[in-house]
Amino acid sequence: MVRQTRLAGESADHLAAREELRLAEIDLMRHREKVAALRRALPPGPPLDDYTFVEGPADLDAGDTPLREVTLGGLFTAPDRPLIVYHLMYGKAQSDPCPMCTLWLDGFNGVAHHVARNADLVVAAAADPPALRRHARNRGWHRLRLLSCGESTFKYDLGSEDEDGAQDSTVSVLTRDADGTVRHRYCAHPRMADDIGERGIDLLAPVWHLLDLTPNGRGDWYPSLEY
């Protein structure tokens, strides 16, 4: 048994239950590592078109112009770096920014400079640059690179948009071959199965895991753009 505290008065029942939980947590950790290894071992996927995106100034506070076009291949800052793309549900049929996506991106903004040591990270949305940047300014996303997908089929092809313009939150990982070919490596969506609608990318948001530490758990709580 491994004690988690030095508190006096812990009952035998509490200690036994906590030890059972500790062993279950070890099993979960090992299973997470097994899943991560399977993810890393995925073979390179199909080549992607060199989609064109639109972005504004790197400094969010510098306004929304001038706009410039950047290709998918141009998003890689080095040949050996993967590209992580978060598909924000905003634009077309999604007229307001998704609160759940916003929760995720609030967190990503805080750790983007750490991720940047190992990978490139961008946010892609169907919304036009001024609307996307306005939402980002409201949230203080000064560390995130924001891309408008414009007229490209990037979001549709990667499964984060349907033919009617409905949006879905998605995370994609792309890699670039030595000859410059960009390949799809991994995608995940909230929906994992017909009976699992919103748990597929929970690991990207610490909020859920903090709530799951508590006796009440996450319950039916849902994030909002304002509280």
PDB file of C-alpha atoms in Angstrom:
ATOM      1  CA  MET A   1       0.000   0.000   0.000  1.00  0.00           C
ATOM      2  CA  VAL A   2       1.202   3.520  -0.825  1.00  0.00           C
ATOM      3  CA  ARG A   3      -0.171   6.235   1.454  1.00  0.00           C
ATOM      4  CA  GLN A   4      -1.121   9.473  -0.319  1.00  0.00           C
ATOM      5  CA  THR A   5      -1.128  11.644   2.827  1.00  0.00           C
ATOM      6  CA  ARG A   6       0.240  11.710   6.371  1.00  0.00           C
ATOM      7  CA  LEU A   7      -3.151  12.539   7.848  1.00  0.00           C
ATOM      8  CA  ALA A   8      -4.188  10.805  11.051  1.00  0.00           C
ATOM      9  CA  GLY A   9      -7.637   9.284  11.348  1.00  0.00           C
ATOM     10  CA  GLU A  10      -7.968   7.741   7.879  1.00  0.00           C
ATOM     11  CA  SER A  11     -10.185   4.701   8.287  1.00  0.00           C
ATOM     12  CA  ALA A  12      -9.207   1.243   7.121  1.00  0.00           C
ATOM     13  CA  ASP A  13     -12.105   1.352   4.636  1.00  0.00           C
ATOM     14  CA  HIS A  14     -10.869   4.645   3.205  1.00  0.00           C
ATOM     15  CA  LEU A  15      -7.289   3.389   2.908  1.00  0.00           C
ATOM     16  CA  ALA A  16      -8.384   0.161   1.231  1.00  0.00           C
ATOM     17  CA  ALA A  17     -10.583   1.991  -1.252  1.00  0.00           C
ATOM     18  CA  ARG A  18      -7.829   4.497  -1.991  1.00  0.00           C
ATOM     19  CA  GLU A  19      -5.367   1.651  -2.615  1.00  0.00           C
ATOM     20  CA  GLU A  20      -7.826  -0.007  -5.001  1.00  0.00           C
ATOM     21  CA  LEU A  21      -8.164   3.339  -6.804  1.00  0.00           C
ATOM     22  CA  ARG A  22      -4.372   3.793  -6.957  1.00  0.00           C
ATOM     23  CA  LEU A  23      -3.966   0.448  -8.686  1.00  0.00           C
ATOM     24  CA  ALA A  24      -6.774   1.311 -11.108  1.00  0.00           C
ATOM     25  CA  GLU A  25      -5.057   4.636 -11.856  1.00  0.00           C
ATOM     26  CA  ILE A  26      -1.836   2.776 -12.648  1.00  0.00           C
ATOM     27  CA  ASP A  27      -3.750   0.506 -15.044  1.00  0.00           C
ATOM     28  CA  LEU A  28      -5.297   3.561 -16.684  1.00  0.00           C
ATOM     29  CA  MET A  29      -1.886   5.242 -17.039  1.00  0.00           C
ATOM     30  CA  ARG A  30      -0.433   2.152 -18.681  1.00  0.00           C
ATOM     31  CA  HIS A  31      -3.415   1.861 -21.021  1.00  0.00           C
ATOM     32  CA  ARG A  32      -3.094   5.538 -21.980  1.00  0.00           C
ATOM     33  CA  GLU A  33       0.550   4.936 -22.821  1.00  0.00           C
ATOM     34  CA  LYS A  34      -0.404   1.902 -24.920  1.00  0.00           C
ATOM     35  CA  VAL A  35      -2.952   3.992 -26.829  1.00  0.00           C
ATOM     36  CA  ALA A  36      -0.415   6.793 -27.319  1.00  0.00           C
ATOM     37  CA  ALA A  37       2.075   4.271 -28.706  1.00  0.00           C
ATOM     38  CA  LEU A  38      -0.542   2.997 -31.159  1.00  0.00           C
ATOM     39  CA  ARG A  39      -1.201   6.583 -32.209  1.00  0.00           C
ATOM     40  CA  ARG A  40       2.490   7.294 -32.743  1.00  0.00           C
ATOM     41  CA  ALA A  41       2.862   4.087 -34.747  1.00  0.00           C
ATOM     42  CA  LEU A  42       0.207   5.041 -37.295  1.00  0.00           C
ATOM     43  CA  PRO A  43       1.697   4.867 -40.802  1.00  0.00           C
ATOM     44  CA  PRO A  44       1.723   8.060 -42.869  1.00  0.00           C
ATOM     45  CA  GLY A  45      -1.664   8.733 -44.380  1.00  0.00           C
ATOM     46  CA  PRO A  46      -2.637  10.011 -47.814  1.00  0.00           C
ATOM     47  CA  PRO A  47      -1.104  13.156 -49.295  1.00  0.00           C
ATOM     48  CA  LEU A  48      -3.113  16.347 -48.922  1.00  0.00           C
ATOM     49  CA  ASP A  49      -3.746  19.183 -51.324  1.00  0.00           C
ATOM     50  CA  ASP A  50      -1.747  22.326 -50.656  1.00  0.00           C
ATOM     51  CA  TYR A  51      -4.777  24.169 -49.293  1.00  0.00           C
ATOM     52  CA  THR A  52      -4.705  27.949 -49.052  1.00  0.00           C
ATOM     53  CA  PHE A  53      -5.650  29.796 -45.852  1.00  0.00           C
ATOM     54  CA  VAL A  54      -5.985  33.469 -45.002  1.00  0.00           C
ATOM     55  CA  GLU A  55      -4.517  35.112 -41.920  1.00  0.00           C
ATOM     56  CA  GLY A  56      -4.046  38.572 -40.510  1.00  0.00           C
ATOM     57  CA  PRO A  57      -1.097  40.117 -38.655  1.00  0.00           C
ATOM     58  CA  ALA A  58       0.714  37.933 -36.139  1.00  0.00           C
ATOM     59  CA  ASP A  59       0.001  40.552 -33.479  1.00  0.00           C
ATOM     60  CA  LEU A  60      -3.703  40.340 -32.611  1.00  0.00           C
ATOM     61  CA  ASP A  61      -3.674  43.939 -31.417  1.00  0.00           C
ATOM     62  CA  ALA A  62      -2.334  45.214 -34.751  1.00  0.00           C
ATOM     63  CA  GLY A  63      -5.771  45.119 -36.372  1.00  0.00           C
ATOM     64  CA  ASP A  64      -7.065  42.745 -39.018  1.00  0.00           C
ATOM     65  CA  THR A  65      -5.115  43.899 -42.067  1.00  0.00           C
ATOM     66  CA  PRO A  66      -3.118  43.333 -44.115  1.00  0.00           C
ATOM     67  CA  LEU A  67      -4.387  39.856 -44.903  1.00  0.00           C
ATOM     68  CA  ARG A  68      -2.117  37.316 -46.501  1.00  0.00           C
ATOM     69  CA  GLU A  69      -2.525  33.879 -47.984  1.00  0.00           C
ATOM     70  CA  VAL A  70      -0.519  30.946 -46.677  1.00  0.00           C
ATOM     71  CA  THR A  71      -0.469  27.401 -47.994  1.00  0.00           C
ATOM     72  CA  LEU A  72      -0.733  24.253 -45.921  1.00  0.00           C
ATOM     73  CA  GLY A  73       2.868  23.386 -46.684  1.00  0.00           C
ATOM     74  CA  GLY A  74       3.913  26.847 -45.587  1.00  0.00           C
ATOM     75  CA  LEU A  75       2.596  26.229 -42.067  1.00  0.00           C
ATOM     76  CA  PHE A  76       5.471  23.861 -41.267  1.00  0.00           C
ATOM     77  CA  THR A  77       8.392  25.746 -39.756  1.00  0.00           C
ATOM     78  CA  ALA A  78      10.867  22.878 -40.180  1.00  0.00           C
ATOM     79  CA  PRO A  79      10.929  19.602 -42.152  1.00  0.00           C
ATOM     80  CA  ASP A  80      10.892  17.354 -39.094  1.00  0.00           C
ATOM     81  CA  ARG A  81       8.141  19.110 -37.143  1.00  0.00           C
ATOM     82  CA  PRO A  82       4.554  17.800 -37.074  1.00  0.00           C
ATOM     83  CA  LEU A  83       1.679  20.232 -37.484  1.00  0.00           C
ATOM     84  CA  ILE A  84      -1.232  20.146 -35.037  1.00  0.00           C
ATOM     85  CA  VAL A  85      -4.434  21.742 -36.317  1.00  0.00           C
ATOM     86  CA  TYR A  86      -7.391  22.494 -34.088  1.00  0.00           C
ATOM     87  CA  HIS A  87     -10.571  22.971 -36.127  1.00  0.00           C
ATOM     88  CA  LEU A  88     -12.617  25.655 -34.366  1.00  0.00           C
ATOM     89  CA  MET A  89     -16.389  25.429 -34.756  1.00  0.00           C
ATOM     90  CA  TYR A  90     -17.009  28.951 -35.989  1.00  0.00           C
ATOM     91  CA  GLY A  91     -18.231  30.140 -39.361  1.00  0.00           C
ATOM     92  CA  LYS A  92     -20.750  29.123 -42.026  1.00  0.00           C
ATOM     93  CA  ALA A  93     -23.595  27.266 -40.251  1.00  0.00           C
ATOM     94  CA  GLN A  94     -21.913  27.912 -36.876  1.00  0.00           C
ATOM     95  CA  SER A  95     -22.758  31.608 -36.559  1.00  0.00           C
ATOM     96  CA  ASP A  96     -21.412  31.930 -32.989  1.00  0.00           C
ATOM     97  CA  PRO A  97     -18.109  30.562 -31.657  1.00  0.00           C
ATOM     98  CA  CYS A  98     -18.472  27.162 -30.023  1.00  0.00           C
ATOM     99  CA  PRO A  99     -18.160  27.449 -26.202  1.00  0.00           C
ATOM    100  CA  MET A 100     -16.577  23.991 -25.964  1.00  0.00           C
ATOM    101  CA  CYS A 101     -13.960  24.795 -28.616  1.00  0.00           C
ATOM    102  CA  THR A 102     -13.342  28.088 -26.849  1.00  0.00           C
ATOM    103  CA  LEU A 103     -12.656  26.247 -23.596  1.00  0.00           C
ATOM    104  CA  TRP A 104     -10.082  24.060 -25.347  1.00  0.00           C
ATOM    105  CA  LEU A 105      -8.407  27.007 -27.053  1.00  0.00           C
ATOM    106  CA  ASP A 106      -8.278  29.033 -23.837  1.00  0.00           C
ATOM    107  CA  GLY A 107      -6.099  26.222 -22.531  1.00  0.00           C
ATOM    108  CA  PHE A 108      -4.046  25.867 -25.711  1.00  0.00           C
ATOM    109  CA  ASN A 109      -3.214  29.565 -25.621  1.00  0.00           C
ATOM    110  CA  GLY A 110      -1.654  29.078 -22.202  1.00  0.00           C
ATOM    111  CA  VAL A 111       0.598  26.221 -23.293  1.00  0.00           C
ATOM    112  CA  ALA A 112       1.268  27.093 -26.952  1.00  0.00           C
ATOM    113  CA  HIS A 113       4.789  28.314 -26.229  1.00  0.00           C
ATOM    114  CA  HIS A 114       5.589  24.934 -24.671  1.00  0.00           C
ATOM    115  CA  VAL A 115       4.097  22.977 -27.586  1.00  0.00           C
ATOM    116  CA  ALA A 116       6.129  25.139 -29.971  1.00  0.00           C
ATOM    117  CA  ARG A 117       9.333  23.492 -28.729  1.00  0.00           C
ATOM    118  CA  ASN A 118       8.278  20.296 -30.491  1.00  0.00           C
ATOM    119  CA  ALA A 119       5.458  20.962 -32.964  1.00  0.00           C
ATOM    120  CA  ASP A 120       3.680  23.653 -34.944  1.00  0.00           C
ATOM    121  CA  LEU A 121       0.174  24.502 -33.753  1.00  0.00           C
ATOM    122  CA  VAL A 122      -2.533  26.401 -35.632  1.00  0.00           C
ATOM    123  CA  VAL A 123      -6.257  27.058 -35.322  1.00  0.00           C
ATOM    124  CA  ALA A 124      -8.369  26.735 -38.469  1.00  0.00           C
ATOM    125  CA  ALA A 125     -11.915  28.078 -38.724  1.00  0.00           C
ATOM    126  CA  ALA A 126     -14.504  28.697 -41.431  1.00  0.00           C
ATOM    127  CA  ALA A 127     -15.110  32.187 -40.027  1.00  0.00           C
ATOM    128  CA  ASP A 128     -13.668  35.147 -41.908  1.00  0.00           C
ATOM    129  CA  PRO A 129     -10.495  36.698 -40.454  1.00  0.00           C
ATOM    130  CA  PRO A 130     -12.109  39.752 -38.770  1.00  0.00           C
ATOM    131  CA  ALA A 131     -14.709  37.637 -36.943  1.00  0.00           C
ATOM    132  CA  LEU A 132     -12.134  35.018 -35.953  1.00  0.00           C
ATOM    133  CA  ARG A 133      -9.671  37.629 -34.718  1.00  0.00           C
ATOM    134  CA  ARG A 134     -12.368  39.534 -32.822  1.00  0.00           C
ATOM    135  CA  HIS A 135     -13.255  36.378 -30.887  1.00  0.00           C
ATOM    136  CA  ALA A 136      -9.560  35.692 -30.284  1.00  0.00           C
ATOM    137  CA  ARG A 137      -9.027  39.219 -28.920  1.00  0.00           C
ATOM    138  CA  ASN A 138     -12.000  38.778 -26.595  1.00  0.00           C
ATOM    139  CA  ARG A 139     -10.373  35.617 -25.252  1.00  0.00           C
ATOM    140  CA  GLY A 140      -6.778  36.891 -25.186  1.00  0.00           C
ATOM    141  CA  TRP A 141      -5.455  34.274 -27.611  1.00  0.00           C
ATOM    142  CA  HIS A 142      -2.190  36.068 -28.302  1.00  0.00           C
ATOM    143  CA  ARG A 143      -0.144  32.872 -28.615  1.00  0.00           C
ATOM    144  CA  LEU A 144      -2.303  31.089 -31.190  1.00  0.00           C
ATOM    145  CA  ARG A 145      -1.882  31.251 -34.955  1.00  0.00           C
ATOM    146  CA  LEU A 146      -5.332  31.825 -36.470  1.00  0.00           C
ATOM    147  CA  LEU A 147      -6.270  30.718 -39.969  1.00  0.00           C
ATOM    148  CA  SER A 148      -9.437  31.306 -41.947  1.00  0.00           C
ATOM    149  CA  CYS A 149     -10.102  28.451 -44.342  1.00  0.00           C
ATOM    150  CA  GLY A 150     -11.674  30.805 -46.869  1.00  0.00           C
ATOM    151  CA  GLU A 151     -13.006  28.957 -49.892  1.00  0.00           C
ATOM    152  CA  SER A 152     -10.832  25.875 -49.402  1.00  0.00           C
ATOM    153  CA  THR A 153     -12.254  22.410 -48.742  1.00  0.00           C
ATOM    154  CA  PHE A 154      -9.771  21.756 -45.950  1.00  0.00           C
ATOM    155  CA  LYS A 155     -12.335  21.439 -43.161  1.00  0.00           C
ATOM    156  CA  TYR A 156     -14.697  19.383 -45.281  1.00  0.00           C
ATOM    157  CA  ASP A 157     -11.953  17.003 -46.398  1.00  0.00           C
ATOM    158  CA  LEU A 158     -10.674  16.552 -42.835  1.00  0.00           C
ATOM    159  CA  GLY A 159     -14.174  15.846 -41.521  1.00  0.00           C
ATOM    160  CA  SER A 160     -14.773  19.012 -39.484  1.00  0.00           C
ATOM    161  CA  GLU A 161     -17.467  20.392 -41.797  1.00  0.00           C
ATOM    162  CA  ASP A 162     -20.340  18.841 -43.733  1.00  0.00           C
ATOM    163  CA  GLU A 163     -21.853  19.737 -47.077  1.00  0.00           C
ATOM    164  CA  ASP A 164     -24.321  22.106 -45.388  1.00  0.00           C
ATOM    165  CA  GLY A 165     -21.582  24.052 -43.589  1.00  0.00           C
ATOM    166  CA  ALA A 166     -22.248  22.541 -40.147  1.00  0.00           C
ATOM    167  CA  GLN A 167     -19.035  22.575 -38.124  1.00  0.00           C
ATOM    168  CA  ASP A 168     -17.431  19.997 -35.861  1.00  0.00           C
ATOM    169  CA  SER A 169     -14.569  20.330 -33.411  1.00  0.00           C
ATOM    170  CA  THR A 170     -11.634  18.247 -34.590  1.00  0.00           C
ATOM    171  CA  VAL A 171      -7.931  17.885 -33.968  1.00  0.00           C
ATOM    172  CA  SER A 172      -5.633  16.840 -36.814  1.00  0.00           C
ATOM    173  CA  VAL A 173      -1.962  15.975 -36.949  1.00  0.00           C
ATOM    174  CA  LEU A 174      -0.150  16.369 -40.260  1.00  0.00           C
ATOM    175  CA  THR A 175       3.419  15.638 -41.301  1.00  0.00           C
ATOM    176  CA  ARG A 176       5.577  16.708 -44.224  1.00  0.00           C
ATOM    177  CA  ASP A 177       7.790  14.394 -46.289  1.00  0.00           C
ATOM    178  CA  ALA A 178      11.317  15.317 -47.314  1.00  0.00           C
ATOM    179  CA  ASP A 179      10.028  16.260 -50.774  1.00  0.00           C
ATOM    180  CA  GLY A 180       7.487  18.678 -49.259  1.00  0.00           C
ATOM    181  CA  THR A 181       4.428  16.421 -49.547  1.00  0.00           C
ATOM    182  CA  VAL A 182       2.044  17.022 -46.645  1.00  0.00           C
ATOM    183  CA  ARG A 183       0.343  13.909 -45.295  1.00  0.00           C
ATOM    184  CA  HIS A 184      -2.543  13.257 -42.985  1.00  0.00           C
ATOM    185  CA  ARG A 185      -1.409  11.400 -39.873  1.00  0.00           C
ATOM    186  CA  TYR A 186      -4.237  11.515 -37.324  1.00  0.00           C
ATOM    187  CA  CYS A 187      -7.672  13.015 -36.738  1.00  0.00           C
ATOM    188  CA  ALA A 188     -10.004  12.807 -33.756  1.00  0.00           C
ATOM    189  CA  HIS A 189     -13.524  14.105 -33.212  1.00  0.00           C
ATOM    190  CA  PRO A 190     -15.718  14.351 -30.112  1.00  0.00           C
ATOM    191  CA  ARG A 191     -18.020  11.624 -31.477  1.00  0.00           C
ATOM    192  CA  MET A 192     -16.395   8.218 -31.061  1.00  0.00           C
ATOM    193  CA  ALA A 193     -19.436   6.016 -31.677  1.00  0.00           C
ATOM    194  CA  ASP A 194     -23.205   6.256 -31.979  1.00  0.00           C
ATOM    195  CA  ASP A 195     -23.495   6.186 -28.191  1.00  0.00           C
ATOM    196  CA  ILE A 196     -20.407   8.347 -27.457  1.00  0.00           C
ATOM    197  CA  GLY A 197     -21.091  11.853 -28.686  1.00  0.00           C
ATOM    198  CA  GLU A 198     -18.758  14.193 -26.812  1.00  0.00           C
ATOM    199  CA  ARG A 199     -15.807  12.360 -25.267  1.00  0.00           C
ATOM    200  CA  GLY A 200     -13.429  11.763 -28.159  1.00  0.00           C
ATOM    201  CA  ILE A 201     -11.050  14.657 -27.501  1.00  0.00           C
ATOM    202  CA  ASP A 202     -11.582  15.123 -23.760  1.00  0.00           C
ATOM    203  CA  LEU A 203      -7.891  14.483 -23.141  1.00  0.00           C
ATOM    204  CA  LEU A 204      -7.150  17.880 -24.707  1.00  0.00           C
ATOM    205  CA  ALA A 205      -8.930  19.814 -21.939  1.00  0.00           C
ATOM    206  CA  PRO A 206      -7.742  19.683 -18.312  1.00  0.00           C
ATOM    207  CA  VAL A 207     -11.038  21.169 -17.077  1.00  0.00           C
ATOM    208  CA  TRP A 208     -12.820  17.834 -17.348  1.00  0.00           C
ATOM    209  CA  HIS A 209     -10.076  15.982 -15.526  1.00  0.00           C
ATOM    210  CA  LEU A 210      -9.975  18.465 -12.673  1.00  0.00           C
ATOM    211  CA  LEU A 211     -13.751  18.133 -12.257  1.00  0.00           C
ATOM    212  CA  ASP A 212     -13.468  14.343 -12.406  1.00  0.00           C
ATOM    213  CA  LEU A 213     -11.233  14.504  -9.310  1.00  0.00           C
ATOM    214  CA  THR A 214     -14.134  15.836  -7.268  1.00  0.00           C
ATOM    215  CA  PRO A 215     -16.971  13.851  -5.623  1.00  0.00           C
ATOM    216  CA  ASN A 216     -19.556  15.399  -7.955  1.00  0.00           C
ATOM    217  CA  GLY A 217     -17.516  14.846 -11.097  1.00  0.00           C
ATOM    218  CA  ARG A 218     -18.298  16.812 -14.253  1.00  0.00           C
ATOM    219  CA  GLY A 219     -22.010  16.056 -14.112  1.00  0.00           C
ATOM    220  CA  ASP A 220     -23.926  17.729 -16.916  1.00  0.00           C
ATOM    221  CA  TRP A 221     -21.930  20.982 -16.725  1.00  0.00           C
ATOM    222  CA  TYR A 222     -21.237  22.607 -20.076  1.00  0.00           C
ATOM    223  CA  PRO A 223     -18.925  25.576 -20.749  1.00  0.00           C
ATOM    224  CA  SER A 224     -20.201  28.989 -21.753  1.00  0.00           C
ATOM    225  CA  LEU A 225     -18.611  31.979 -23.469  1.00  0.00           C
ATOM    226  CA  GLU A 226     -19.590  34.071 -20.434  1.00  0.00           C
ATOM    227  CA  TYR A 227     -20.382  33.170 -16.827  1.00  0.00           C
TER     228      TYR A 227
END
